[in-house]
Short mmCIF file of C-alpha atoms in Angstrom, two decimals:
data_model
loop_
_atom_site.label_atom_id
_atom_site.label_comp_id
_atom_site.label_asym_id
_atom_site.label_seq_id
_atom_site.Cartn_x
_atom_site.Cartn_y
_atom_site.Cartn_z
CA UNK P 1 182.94 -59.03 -66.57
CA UNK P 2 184.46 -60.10 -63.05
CA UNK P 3 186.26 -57.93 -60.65
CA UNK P 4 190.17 -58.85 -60.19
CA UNK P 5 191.15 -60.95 -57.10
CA UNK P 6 191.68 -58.19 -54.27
CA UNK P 7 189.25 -55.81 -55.49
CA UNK P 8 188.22 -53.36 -52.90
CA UNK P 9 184.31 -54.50 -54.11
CA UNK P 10 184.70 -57.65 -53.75
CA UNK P 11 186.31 -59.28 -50.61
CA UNK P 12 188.82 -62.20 -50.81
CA UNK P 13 187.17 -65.66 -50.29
CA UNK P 14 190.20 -66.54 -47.66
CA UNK P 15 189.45 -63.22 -45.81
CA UNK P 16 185.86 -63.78 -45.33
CA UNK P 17 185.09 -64.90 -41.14
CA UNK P 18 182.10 -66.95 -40.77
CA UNK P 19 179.47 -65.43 -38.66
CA UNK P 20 180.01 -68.12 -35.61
CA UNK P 21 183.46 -67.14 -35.23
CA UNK P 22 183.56 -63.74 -34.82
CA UNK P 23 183.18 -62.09 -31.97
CA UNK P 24 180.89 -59.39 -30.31
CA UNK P 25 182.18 -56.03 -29.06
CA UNK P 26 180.91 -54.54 -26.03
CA UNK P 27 181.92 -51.14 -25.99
CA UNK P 28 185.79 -51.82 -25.53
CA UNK P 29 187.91 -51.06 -22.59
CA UNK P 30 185.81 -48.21 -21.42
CA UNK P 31 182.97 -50.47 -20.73
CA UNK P 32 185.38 -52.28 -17.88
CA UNK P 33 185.83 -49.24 -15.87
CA UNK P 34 183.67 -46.53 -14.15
CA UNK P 35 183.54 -42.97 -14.43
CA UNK P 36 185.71 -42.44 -11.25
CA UNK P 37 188.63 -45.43 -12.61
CA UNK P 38 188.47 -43.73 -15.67
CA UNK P 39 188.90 -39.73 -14.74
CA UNK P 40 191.80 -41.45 -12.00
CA UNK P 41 193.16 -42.90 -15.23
CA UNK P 42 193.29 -39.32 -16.96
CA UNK P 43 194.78 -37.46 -14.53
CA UNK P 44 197.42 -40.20 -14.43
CA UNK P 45 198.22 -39.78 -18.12
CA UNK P 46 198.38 -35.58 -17.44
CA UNK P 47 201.04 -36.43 -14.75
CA UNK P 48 203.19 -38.72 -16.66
CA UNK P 49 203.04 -36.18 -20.14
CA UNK P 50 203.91 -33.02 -17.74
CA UNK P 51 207.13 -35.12 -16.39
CA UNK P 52 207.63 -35.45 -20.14
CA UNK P 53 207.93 -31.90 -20.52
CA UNK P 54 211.48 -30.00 -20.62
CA UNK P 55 210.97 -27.43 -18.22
CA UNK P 56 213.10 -23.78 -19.03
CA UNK P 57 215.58 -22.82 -16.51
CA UNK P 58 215.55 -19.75 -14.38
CA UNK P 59 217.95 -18.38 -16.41
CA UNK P 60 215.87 -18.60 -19.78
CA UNK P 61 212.26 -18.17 -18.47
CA UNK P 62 213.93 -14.45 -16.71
CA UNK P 63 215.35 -13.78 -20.42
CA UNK P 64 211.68 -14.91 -22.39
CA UNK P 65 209.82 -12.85 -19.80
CA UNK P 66 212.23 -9.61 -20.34
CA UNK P 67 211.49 -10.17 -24.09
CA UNK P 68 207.88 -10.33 -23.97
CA UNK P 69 207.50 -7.32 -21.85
CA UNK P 70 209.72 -5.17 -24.20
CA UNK P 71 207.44 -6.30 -27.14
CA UNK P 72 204.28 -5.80 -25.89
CA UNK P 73 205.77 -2.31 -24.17
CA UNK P 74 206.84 -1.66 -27.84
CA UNK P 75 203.91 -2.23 -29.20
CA UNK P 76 201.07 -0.43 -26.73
CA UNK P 77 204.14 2.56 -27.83
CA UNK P 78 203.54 2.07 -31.36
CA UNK P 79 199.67 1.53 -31.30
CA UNK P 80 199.22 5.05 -29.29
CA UNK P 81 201.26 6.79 -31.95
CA UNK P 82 198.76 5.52 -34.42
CA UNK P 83 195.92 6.21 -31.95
CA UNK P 84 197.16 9.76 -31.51
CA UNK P 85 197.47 10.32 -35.28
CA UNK P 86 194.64 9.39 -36.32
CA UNK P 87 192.73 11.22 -33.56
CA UNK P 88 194.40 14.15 -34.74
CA UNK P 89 193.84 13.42 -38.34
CA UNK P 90 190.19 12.92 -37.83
CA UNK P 91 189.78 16.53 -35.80
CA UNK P 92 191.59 17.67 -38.82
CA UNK P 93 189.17 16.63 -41.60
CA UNK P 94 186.20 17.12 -39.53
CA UNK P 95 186.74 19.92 -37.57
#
């Protein structure tokens, strides 16, 4: 029994390249440039994605800030209760 035309097995006869036409890869683009071109080329593309970046006003960073300090104030608040308990807790079950 044959496979159907388009079978992932079997490749189409009009998709087949013959071995004189194709051609060899060496290594892509970063084979064209050095080290230095290349890390010049990052820090480029960090530049142009932080102007990308919507920026929080004065205004709205004061208001986040506020908020994460009354959390984490909150919280140091409710892990010493705990803290306390149980230290009391423990002196109380073992003396």
């Amino acid at each position: 029994m044959t496979d159907a035309v388009g079978s992932i097995d079997t490749p189409d006869a009009q998709d087949e390249v013959p071995e004189s036409k194709r051609k060899a890869r060496k290594g892509g683009k970063r084979a064209k440039k050095g080290p230095l071109k290349r890390l010049a080329t990052f820090y480029r593309q960090i530049i142009a994605e932080l102007r990308k970046v919507v920026w929080p006003t004065r205004n709205q960073l004061t208001s986040y800030t506020t908020v994460v300090i009354f959390f984490v104030v909150i919280m140091i608040a409710l892990v010493t209760v705990i803290d306390y308990g149980l230290d009391h807790a423990a002196k109380y079950v073992f003396g």
